[in-house]
Coordinates of C-alpha atoms and ligand atoms in Angstrom, one line a residue:
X1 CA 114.3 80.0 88.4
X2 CA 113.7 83.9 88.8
X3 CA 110.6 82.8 90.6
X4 CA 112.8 80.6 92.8
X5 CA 115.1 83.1 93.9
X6 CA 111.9 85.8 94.1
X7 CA 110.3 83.5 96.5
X8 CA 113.3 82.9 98.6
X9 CA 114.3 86.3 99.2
X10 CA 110.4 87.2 100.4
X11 CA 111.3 84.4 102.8
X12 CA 114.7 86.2 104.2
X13 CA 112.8 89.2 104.1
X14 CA 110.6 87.7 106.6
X15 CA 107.6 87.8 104.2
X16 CA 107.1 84.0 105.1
X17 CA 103.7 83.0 106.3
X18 CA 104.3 82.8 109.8
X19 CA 105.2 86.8 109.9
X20 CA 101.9 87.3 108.2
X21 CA 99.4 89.1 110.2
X22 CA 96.9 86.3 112.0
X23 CA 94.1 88.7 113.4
X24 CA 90.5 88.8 111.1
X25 CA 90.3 92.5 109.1
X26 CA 87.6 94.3 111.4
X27 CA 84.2 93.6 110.5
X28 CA 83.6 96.9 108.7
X29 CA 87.0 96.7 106.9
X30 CA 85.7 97.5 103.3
X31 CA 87.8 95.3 100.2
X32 CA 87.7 96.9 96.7
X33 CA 89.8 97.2 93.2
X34 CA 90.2 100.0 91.0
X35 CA 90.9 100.8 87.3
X36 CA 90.7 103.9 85.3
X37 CA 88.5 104.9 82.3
X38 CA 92.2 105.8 80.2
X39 CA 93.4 102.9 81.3
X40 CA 90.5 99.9 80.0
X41 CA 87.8 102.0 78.6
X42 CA 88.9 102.0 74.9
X43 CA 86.2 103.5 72.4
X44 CA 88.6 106.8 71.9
X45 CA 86.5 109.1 69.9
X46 CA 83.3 106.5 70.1
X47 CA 80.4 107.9 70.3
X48 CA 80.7 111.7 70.8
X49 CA 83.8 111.2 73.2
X50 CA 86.6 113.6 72.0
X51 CA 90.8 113.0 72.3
X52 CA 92.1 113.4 75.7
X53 CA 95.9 114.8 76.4
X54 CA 96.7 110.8 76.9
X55 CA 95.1 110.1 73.5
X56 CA 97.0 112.8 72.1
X57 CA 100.2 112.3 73.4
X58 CA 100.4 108.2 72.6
X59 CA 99.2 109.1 69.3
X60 CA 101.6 112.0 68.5
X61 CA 104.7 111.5 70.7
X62 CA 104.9 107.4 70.2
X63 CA 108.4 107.2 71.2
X64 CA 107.4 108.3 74.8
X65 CA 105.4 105.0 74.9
X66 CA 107.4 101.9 75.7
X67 CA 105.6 99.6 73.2
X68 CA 104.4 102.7 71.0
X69 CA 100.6 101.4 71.7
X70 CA 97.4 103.6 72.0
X71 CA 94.7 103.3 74.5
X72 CA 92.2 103.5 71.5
X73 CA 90.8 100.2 72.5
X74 CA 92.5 99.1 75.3
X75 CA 90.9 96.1 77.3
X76 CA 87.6 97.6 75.3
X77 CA 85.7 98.4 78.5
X78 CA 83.1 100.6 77.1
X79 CA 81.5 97.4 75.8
X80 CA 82.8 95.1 78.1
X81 CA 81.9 96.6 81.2
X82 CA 79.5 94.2 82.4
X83 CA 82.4 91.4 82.0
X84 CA 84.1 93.8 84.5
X85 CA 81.1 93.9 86.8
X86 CA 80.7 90.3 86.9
X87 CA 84.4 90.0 87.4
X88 CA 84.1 92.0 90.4
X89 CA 81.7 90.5 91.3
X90 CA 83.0 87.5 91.7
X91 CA 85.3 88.1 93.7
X92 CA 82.9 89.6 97.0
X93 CA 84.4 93.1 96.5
X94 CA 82.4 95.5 98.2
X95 CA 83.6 98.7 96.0
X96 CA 84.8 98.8 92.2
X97 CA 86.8 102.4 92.1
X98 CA 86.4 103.3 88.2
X99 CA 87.1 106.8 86.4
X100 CA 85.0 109.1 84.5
X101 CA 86.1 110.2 81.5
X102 CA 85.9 114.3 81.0
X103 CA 85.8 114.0 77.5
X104 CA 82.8 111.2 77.1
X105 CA 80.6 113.5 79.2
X106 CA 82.0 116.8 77.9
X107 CA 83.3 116.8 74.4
X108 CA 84.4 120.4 74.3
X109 CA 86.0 120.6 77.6
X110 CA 83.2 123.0 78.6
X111 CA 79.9 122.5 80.2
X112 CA 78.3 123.8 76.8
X113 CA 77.6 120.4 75.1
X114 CA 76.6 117.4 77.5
X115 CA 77.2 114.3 76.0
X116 CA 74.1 111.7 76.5
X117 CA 75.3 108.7 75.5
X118 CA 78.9 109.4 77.5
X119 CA 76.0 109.9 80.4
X120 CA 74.5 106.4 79.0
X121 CA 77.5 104.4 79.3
X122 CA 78.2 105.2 83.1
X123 CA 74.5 105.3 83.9
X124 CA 74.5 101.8 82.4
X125 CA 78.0 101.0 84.4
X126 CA 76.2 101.8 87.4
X127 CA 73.4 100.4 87.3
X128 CA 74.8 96.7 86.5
X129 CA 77.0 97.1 90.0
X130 CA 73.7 98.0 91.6
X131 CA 72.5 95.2 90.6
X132 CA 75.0 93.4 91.9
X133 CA 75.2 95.5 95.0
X134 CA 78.8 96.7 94.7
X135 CA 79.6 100.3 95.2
X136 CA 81.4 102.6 92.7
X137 CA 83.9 104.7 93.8
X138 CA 84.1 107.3 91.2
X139 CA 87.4 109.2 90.1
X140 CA 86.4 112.2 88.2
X141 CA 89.8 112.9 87.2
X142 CA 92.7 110.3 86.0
X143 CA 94.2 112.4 84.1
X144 CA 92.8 112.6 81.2
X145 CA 92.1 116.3 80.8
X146 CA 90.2 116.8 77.4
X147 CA 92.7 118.0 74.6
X148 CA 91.0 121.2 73.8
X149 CA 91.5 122.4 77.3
X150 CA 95.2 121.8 76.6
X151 CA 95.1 123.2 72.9
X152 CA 93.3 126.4 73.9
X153 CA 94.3 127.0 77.5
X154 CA 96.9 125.9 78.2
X155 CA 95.8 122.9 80.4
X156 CA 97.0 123.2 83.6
X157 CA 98.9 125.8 83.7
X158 CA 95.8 128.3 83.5
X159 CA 93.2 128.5 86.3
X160 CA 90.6 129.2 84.2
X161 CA 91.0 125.3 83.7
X162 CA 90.3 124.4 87.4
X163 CA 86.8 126.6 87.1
X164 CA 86.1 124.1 84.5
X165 CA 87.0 121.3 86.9
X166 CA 84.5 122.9 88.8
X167 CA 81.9 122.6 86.5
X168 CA 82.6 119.0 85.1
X169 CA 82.4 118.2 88.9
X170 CA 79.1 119.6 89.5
X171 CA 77.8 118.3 86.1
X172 CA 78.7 114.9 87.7
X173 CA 77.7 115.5 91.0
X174 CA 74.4 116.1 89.9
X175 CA 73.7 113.6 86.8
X176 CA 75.0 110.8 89.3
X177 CA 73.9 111.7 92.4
X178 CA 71.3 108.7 93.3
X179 CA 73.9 106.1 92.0
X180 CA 77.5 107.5 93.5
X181 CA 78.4 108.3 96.9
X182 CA 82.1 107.7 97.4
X183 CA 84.2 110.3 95.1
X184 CA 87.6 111.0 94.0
X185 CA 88.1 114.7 92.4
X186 CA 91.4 114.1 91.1
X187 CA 94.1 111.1 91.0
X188 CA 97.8 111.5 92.6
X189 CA 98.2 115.3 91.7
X190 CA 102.1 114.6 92.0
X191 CA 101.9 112.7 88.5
X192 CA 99.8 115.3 86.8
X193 CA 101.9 118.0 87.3
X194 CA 105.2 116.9 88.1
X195 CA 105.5 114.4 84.7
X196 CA 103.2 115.9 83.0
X197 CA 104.0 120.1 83.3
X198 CA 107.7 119.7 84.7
X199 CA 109.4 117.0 83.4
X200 CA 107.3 115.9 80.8
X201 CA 107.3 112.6 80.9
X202 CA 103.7 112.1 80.7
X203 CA 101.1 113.9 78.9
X204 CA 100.9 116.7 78.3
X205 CA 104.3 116.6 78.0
X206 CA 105.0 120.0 78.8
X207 CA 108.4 120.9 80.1
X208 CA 108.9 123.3 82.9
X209 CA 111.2 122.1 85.5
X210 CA 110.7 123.9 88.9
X211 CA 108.1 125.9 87.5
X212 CA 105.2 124.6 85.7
X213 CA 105.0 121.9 87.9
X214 CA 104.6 124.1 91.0
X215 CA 101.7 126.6 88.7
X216 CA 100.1 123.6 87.9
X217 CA 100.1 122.0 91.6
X218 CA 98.1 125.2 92.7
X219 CA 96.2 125.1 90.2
X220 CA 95.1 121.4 90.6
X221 CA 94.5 122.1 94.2
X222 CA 91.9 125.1 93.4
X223 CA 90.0 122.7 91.4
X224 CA 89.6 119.5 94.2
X225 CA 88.5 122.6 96.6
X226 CA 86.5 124.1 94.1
X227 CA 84.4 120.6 93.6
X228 CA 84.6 119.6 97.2
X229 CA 82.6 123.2 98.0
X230 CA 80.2 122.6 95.4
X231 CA 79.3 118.9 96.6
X232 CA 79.0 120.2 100.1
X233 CA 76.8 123.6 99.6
X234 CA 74.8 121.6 96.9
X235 CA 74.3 118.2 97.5
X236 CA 75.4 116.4 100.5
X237 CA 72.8 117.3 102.4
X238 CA 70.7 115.1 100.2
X239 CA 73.1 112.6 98.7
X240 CA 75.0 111.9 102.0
X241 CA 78.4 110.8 100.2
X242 CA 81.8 111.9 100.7
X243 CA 84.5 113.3 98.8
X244 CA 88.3 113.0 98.9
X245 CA 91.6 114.0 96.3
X246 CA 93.8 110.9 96.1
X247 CA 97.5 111.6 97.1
X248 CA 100.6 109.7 96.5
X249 CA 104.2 108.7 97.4
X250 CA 106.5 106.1 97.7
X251 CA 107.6 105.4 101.7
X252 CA 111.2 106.8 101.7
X253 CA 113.6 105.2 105.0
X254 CA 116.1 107.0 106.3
X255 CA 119.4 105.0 105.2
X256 CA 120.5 106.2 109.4
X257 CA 119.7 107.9 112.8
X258 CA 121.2 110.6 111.6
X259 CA 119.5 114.1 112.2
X260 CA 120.3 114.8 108.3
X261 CA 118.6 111.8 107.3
X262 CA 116.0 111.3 109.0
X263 CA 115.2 115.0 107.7
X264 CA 115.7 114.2 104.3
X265 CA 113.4 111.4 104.6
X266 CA 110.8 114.3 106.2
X267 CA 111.5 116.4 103.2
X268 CA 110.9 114.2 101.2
X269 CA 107.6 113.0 102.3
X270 CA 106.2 116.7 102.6
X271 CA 107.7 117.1 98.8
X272 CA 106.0 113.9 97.5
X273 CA 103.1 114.1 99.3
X274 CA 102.5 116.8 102.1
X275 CA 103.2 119.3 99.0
X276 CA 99.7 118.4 97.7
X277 CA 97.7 117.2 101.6
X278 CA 99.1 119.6 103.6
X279 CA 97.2 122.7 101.9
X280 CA 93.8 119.9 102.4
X281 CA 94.2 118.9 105.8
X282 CA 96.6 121.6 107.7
X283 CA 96.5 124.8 105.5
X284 CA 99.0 126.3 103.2
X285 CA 102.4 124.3 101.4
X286 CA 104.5 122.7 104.1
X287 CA 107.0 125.3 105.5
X288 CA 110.4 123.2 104.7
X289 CA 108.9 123.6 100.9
X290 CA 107.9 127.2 100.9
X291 CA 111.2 127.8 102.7
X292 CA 113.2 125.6 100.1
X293 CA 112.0 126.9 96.9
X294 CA 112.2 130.6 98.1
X295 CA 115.6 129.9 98.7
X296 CA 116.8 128.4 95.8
X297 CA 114.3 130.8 93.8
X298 CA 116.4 133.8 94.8
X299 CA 119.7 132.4 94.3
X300 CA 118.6 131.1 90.4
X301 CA 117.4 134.8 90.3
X302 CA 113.8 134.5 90.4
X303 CA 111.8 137.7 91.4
X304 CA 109.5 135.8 93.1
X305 CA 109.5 132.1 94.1
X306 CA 108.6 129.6 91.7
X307 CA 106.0 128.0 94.2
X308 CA 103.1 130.3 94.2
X309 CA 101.7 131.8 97.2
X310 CA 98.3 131.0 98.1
X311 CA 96.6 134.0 99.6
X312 CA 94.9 134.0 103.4
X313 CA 91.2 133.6 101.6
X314 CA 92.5 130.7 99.7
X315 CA 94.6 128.9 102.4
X316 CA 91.1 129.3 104.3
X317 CA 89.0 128.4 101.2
X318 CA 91.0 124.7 100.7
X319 CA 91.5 123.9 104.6
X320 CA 89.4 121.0 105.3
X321 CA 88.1 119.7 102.0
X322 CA 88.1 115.9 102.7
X323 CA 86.1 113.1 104.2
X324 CA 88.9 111.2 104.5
X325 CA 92.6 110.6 103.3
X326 CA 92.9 108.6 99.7
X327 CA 96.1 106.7 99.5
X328 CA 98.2 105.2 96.7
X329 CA 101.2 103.8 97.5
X330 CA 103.6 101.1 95.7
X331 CA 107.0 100.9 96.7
X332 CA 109.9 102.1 99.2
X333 CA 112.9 103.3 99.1
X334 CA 115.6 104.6 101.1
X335 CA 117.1 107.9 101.7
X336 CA 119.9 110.0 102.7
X337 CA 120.7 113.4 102.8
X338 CA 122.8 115.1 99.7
X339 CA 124.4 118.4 99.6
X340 CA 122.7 120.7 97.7
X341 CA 122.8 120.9 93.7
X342 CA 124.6 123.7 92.1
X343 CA 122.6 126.8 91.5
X344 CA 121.7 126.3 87.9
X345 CA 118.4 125.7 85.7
X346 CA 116.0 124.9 88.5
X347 CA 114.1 121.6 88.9
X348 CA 112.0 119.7 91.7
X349 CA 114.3 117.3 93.0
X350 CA 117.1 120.0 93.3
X351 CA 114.5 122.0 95.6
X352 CA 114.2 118.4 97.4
X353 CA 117.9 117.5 97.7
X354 CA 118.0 113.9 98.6
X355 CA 119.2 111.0 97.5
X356 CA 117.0 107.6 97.1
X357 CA 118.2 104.1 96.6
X358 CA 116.6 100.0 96.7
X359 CA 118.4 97.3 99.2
X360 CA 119.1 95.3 96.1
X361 CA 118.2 92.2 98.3
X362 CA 114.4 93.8 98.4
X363 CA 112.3 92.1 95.3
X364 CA 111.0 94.5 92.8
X365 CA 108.6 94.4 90.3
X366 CA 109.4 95.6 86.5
X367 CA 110.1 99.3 87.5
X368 CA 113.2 100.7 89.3
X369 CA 110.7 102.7 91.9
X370 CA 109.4 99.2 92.8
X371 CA 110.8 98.1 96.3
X372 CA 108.8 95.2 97.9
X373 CA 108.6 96.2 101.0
X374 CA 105.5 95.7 103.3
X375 CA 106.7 97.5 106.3
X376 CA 107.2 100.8 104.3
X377 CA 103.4 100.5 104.1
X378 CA 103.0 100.4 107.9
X379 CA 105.2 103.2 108.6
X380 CA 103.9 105.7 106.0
X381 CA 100.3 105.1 107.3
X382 CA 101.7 105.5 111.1
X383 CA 103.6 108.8 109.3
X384 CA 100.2 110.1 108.3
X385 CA 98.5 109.6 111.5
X386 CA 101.3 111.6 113.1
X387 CA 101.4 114.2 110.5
X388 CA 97.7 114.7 110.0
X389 CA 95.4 113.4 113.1
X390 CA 93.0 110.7 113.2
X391 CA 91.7 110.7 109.8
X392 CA 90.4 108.0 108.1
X393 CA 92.5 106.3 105.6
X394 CA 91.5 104.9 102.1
X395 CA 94.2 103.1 100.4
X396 CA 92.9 103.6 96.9
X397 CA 95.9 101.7 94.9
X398 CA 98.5 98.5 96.1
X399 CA 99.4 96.6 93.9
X400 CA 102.7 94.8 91.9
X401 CA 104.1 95.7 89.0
X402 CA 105.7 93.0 86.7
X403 CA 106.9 92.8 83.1
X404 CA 106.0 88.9 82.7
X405 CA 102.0 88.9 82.7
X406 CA 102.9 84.9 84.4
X407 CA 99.2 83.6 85.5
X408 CA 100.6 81.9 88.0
X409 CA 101.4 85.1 89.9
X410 CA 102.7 84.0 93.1
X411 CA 105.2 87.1 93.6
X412 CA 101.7 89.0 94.0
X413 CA 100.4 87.0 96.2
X414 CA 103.4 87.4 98.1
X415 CA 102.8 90.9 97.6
X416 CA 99.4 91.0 98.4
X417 CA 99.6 89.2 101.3
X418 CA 102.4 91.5 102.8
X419 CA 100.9 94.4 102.5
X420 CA 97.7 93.6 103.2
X421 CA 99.6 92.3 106.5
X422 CA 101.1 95.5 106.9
X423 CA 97.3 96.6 106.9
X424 CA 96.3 95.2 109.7
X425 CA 100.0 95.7 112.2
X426 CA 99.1 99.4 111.4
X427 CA 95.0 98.9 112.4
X428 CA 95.9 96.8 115.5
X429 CA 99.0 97.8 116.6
X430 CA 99.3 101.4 115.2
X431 CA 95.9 102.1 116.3
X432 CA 95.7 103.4 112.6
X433 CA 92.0 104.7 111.1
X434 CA 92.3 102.6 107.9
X435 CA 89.2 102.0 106.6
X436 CA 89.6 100.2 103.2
X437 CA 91.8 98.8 101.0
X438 CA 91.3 98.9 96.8
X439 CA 93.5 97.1 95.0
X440 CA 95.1 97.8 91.8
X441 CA 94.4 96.5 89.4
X442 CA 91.5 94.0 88.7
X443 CA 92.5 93.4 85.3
X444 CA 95.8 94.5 83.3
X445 CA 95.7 97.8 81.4
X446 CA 97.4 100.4 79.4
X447 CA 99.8 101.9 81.6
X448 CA 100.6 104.9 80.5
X449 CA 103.8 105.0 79.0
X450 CA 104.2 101.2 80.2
X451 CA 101.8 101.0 77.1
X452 CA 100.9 97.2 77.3
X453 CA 104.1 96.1 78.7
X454 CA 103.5 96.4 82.3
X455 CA 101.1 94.1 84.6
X456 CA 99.3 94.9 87.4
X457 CA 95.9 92.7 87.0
X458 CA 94.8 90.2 89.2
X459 CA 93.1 89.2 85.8
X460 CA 95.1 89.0 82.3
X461 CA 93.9 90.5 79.2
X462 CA 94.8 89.5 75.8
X463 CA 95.1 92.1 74.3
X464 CA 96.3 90.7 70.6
X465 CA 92.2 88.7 70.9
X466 CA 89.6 91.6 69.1
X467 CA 87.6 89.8 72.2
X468 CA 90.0 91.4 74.5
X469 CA 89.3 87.9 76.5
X470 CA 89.7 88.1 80.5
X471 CA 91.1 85.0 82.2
X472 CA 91.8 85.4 86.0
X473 CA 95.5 84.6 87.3
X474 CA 96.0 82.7 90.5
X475 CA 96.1 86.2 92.6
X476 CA 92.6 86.8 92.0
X477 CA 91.8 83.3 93.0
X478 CA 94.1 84.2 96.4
X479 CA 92.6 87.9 96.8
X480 CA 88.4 86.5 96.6
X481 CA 89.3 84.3 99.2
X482 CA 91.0 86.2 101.1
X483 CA 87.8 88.6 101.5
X484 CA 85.9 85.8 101.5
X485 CA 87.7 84.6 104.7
X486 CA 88.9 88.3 105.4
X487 CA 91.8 86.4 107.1
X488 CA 95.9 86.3 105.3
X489 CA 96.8 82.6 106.7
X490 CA 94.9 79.1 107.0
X491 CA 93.7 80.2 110.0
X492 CA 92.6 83.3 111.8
X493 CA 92.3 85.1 115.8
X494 CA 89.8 87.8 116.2
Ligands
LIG1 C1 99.0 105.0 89.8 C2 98.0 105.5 88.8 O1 96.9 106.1 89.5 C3 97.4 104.4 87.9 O2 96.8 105.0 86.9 C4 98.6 103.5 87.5 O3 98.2 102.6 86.5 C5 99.2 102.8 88.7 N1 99.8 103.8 89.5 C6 100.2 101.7 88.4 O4 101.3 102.3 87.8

């Protein structure tokens, strides 16, 4: 019945077949699906891999984890990689985007002790999508900072900690340079630092409203420059690959035509998102955030603001580091102005001042940020064309949320299918530079605080089976076809 009424209201949303986009993806148009080493890897402290801030956290703060599960084994990818591999492919992918763990390569944190059989294992991983002539794209960071970083520096909040980025990243760069070319330094900053050094939802778990969040964005943004100077004075040259941080947001609507919302929903873009790409691709924070948080800083009685400056030499020094734009994106939501909170303890989304909310006819998935809503797509990748040129644009994560785990997964299909539409209205009609699209997730996986509640895999994973057994739902059935064809309908128009 929920389905029913799921697939009815993609209908009135116009989701129906015959608004789906009809043209063929352009010939270069690169397909891929991503997963994370926290996420499916498993084997926690197996050999020589130490405990990560995630592994720490599930373990000692279970009641921040929906189903109170660990990622100790998760869907057991450390030995079941080449299940993955052939998964992928299977389904004609032409990249599998997968993380490095810190902690497998480097147990202490620090470039003192390399780890060879954490250097085996991705070795190994590549090697078996070599053979099968898919390309990695490598995350070097998803979060999982190792926990001795946190215990003895602070994590985060300390610089000395984006140094050590630094040097993980070259380590990497170097041990891995014949078999990756397309890198990711570090995954959706925003989550990092805002949940996990602000509100402290996620690991760490380190609560500093308005403060930390801001130290650690800075921070976090040192450490992408840091590795994308290194891979460009030391090995492009001769490895020829390219590097990128991945950036986040939601798409946020304005609820009118009114100048005050249609600002908020600016604000809130260059909060989400231009907070962590404009220093990349423009220079510097974005001015309504600098101004902002200066503001407010003052009136809460702050000496200083709470966003730190970066200097000239550093504005200069992080100005340009990409190869292209790496995208994430889920959901929409509207937005409208608000009047601004009372001056009191400070937080992030008082310094933001809007307020968001779902069409409640728009489907969801299993989490409240989860608006369907294809078009939002199209207009945040027409949004980042206007607010930051020409560049090329990876979409590094799509994907649907539910709470069911149902193999016959037709609401992502749906979901699928309109974004992926919203792909192509932005390529053809947007004139957007939108290169590839990576899908999350190929199989299920522990999400975070979602534990093993929350399913996002084209392929299901028992994970009650010690085999941790894959079985493929009808999406990824829908998705190889669909690259196979590289067409969203029965039938296609160049
Ligand atoms: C973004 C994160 O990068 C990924 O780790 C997570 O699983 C997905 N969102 C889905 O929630």
């Amino acid at each position: 019945m929920k389905l029913f009424i799921f697939v009815l209201s993609l209908i009135s949303l116009g989701f129906a077949d015959d608004e789906i986009n009809s043209r063929y993806f352009p010939e270069n148009f690169k397909f891929g699906v991503a997963n994370a080493a926290p996420q499916i890897e498993g084997g926690w402290l197996e050999d020589g891999k130490t405990e990560t801030v995630w592994d720490h956290f599930a373990h000692t703060r279970p009641e921040m984890i929906v189903d109170r599960s660990t990622p100790d084994i998760a869907c057991d990818s450390y030995h079941k990689y080449k299940e993955d591999v052939a998964m992928v492919k299977a389904m004609g992918l032409d990249y599998y985007r997968l993380s490095i763990a810190w902690a497998r390569i480097l147990p202490t944190g620090y470039p003192d002790k390399i780890n060879q059989a954490g250097v085996q294992y991705y070795k190994n991983l590549f090697a078996e999508l070599k053979a099968v002539n898919v390309e990695p794209m490598v995350t070097l960071y998803h979060w999982d900072l190792p926990q001795s970083l946190e215990d003895e520096l602070g994590g985060w909040l300390n610089e000395t900690v984006a140094d050590l980025f630094a040097e993980y990243a070259r380590l990497c760069f170097e041990l891995f340079k014949d078999d990756v070319k397309m890198w990711i330094t570090i995954n959706e900053p925003k989550q990092v630092c805002q949940a996990g050094y602000g509100t402290g939802f996620f690991a760490p778990g380190v609560v500093s409203n308005g403060v930390g969040e801001y130290i650690c964005t800075k921070n976090v943004i040192l450490a992408h420059a840091k590795a994308y100077h290194i891979y460009d004075n030391e090995f492009r040259a001769a490895s020829q690959g390219r590097v990128a941080m991945v950036v986040d947001t939601t798409w946020f609507e304005p609820a009118s035509d009114s100048a005050e919302d249609q600002e908020a929903s600016e604000r809130a873009l260059q909060f989400n998102l231009g907070l962590y790409a404009n220093p990349i691709f423009i220079g510097n924070w974005p001015q309504v955030v600098i101004d902002r948080v200066a503001q407010r800083s003052a009136l809460e009685g702050f000496a200083t603001s709470r966003l730190p400056a970066f200097t000239e030499e550093e504005i200069a020094y992080v100005k340009g580091t990409y190869d292209y734009l790496a995208l994430n994106h889920y959901a929409t939501n509207m937005i409208n102005a608000t009047s601004d909170a009372p001056i009191a303890d400070p937080a992030y989304w008082k310094d933001i001042s809007v307020v968001t909310w779902k069409k409640p006819e728009w489907p969801s998935g299993s989490a409240d940020w989860f608006g369907v809503v294809p078009w939002g797509l199209r207009h945040l990748l027409v949004w980042l064309k206007k607010t930051y040129g020409d560049v090329e644009i990876v979409i590094t994560e799509n994907g649907l949320s539910d709470t069911t785990g149902i193999m016959e997964d037709d609401h992502r299909i749906s979901y699928y299918q309109g974004y992926l539409s919203a792909c192509l209205d932005a390529i053809y009609e947007d004139g957007v530079n939108l290169s590839t699209y990576t899908a999350w997730s190929i199989i299920d996986d522990w999400e975070w605080t979602g534990g093993y509640t929350s399913f996002l895999g084209m392929y299901y994973v028992n994970f009650t089976d010690p085999e941790r057994t894959r079985i493929p739902r009808k999406s990824a059935s829908w998705f190889t076809n669909m690259v196979a064809t590289r067409c969203l309908v029965d039938t296609c128009t160049k």
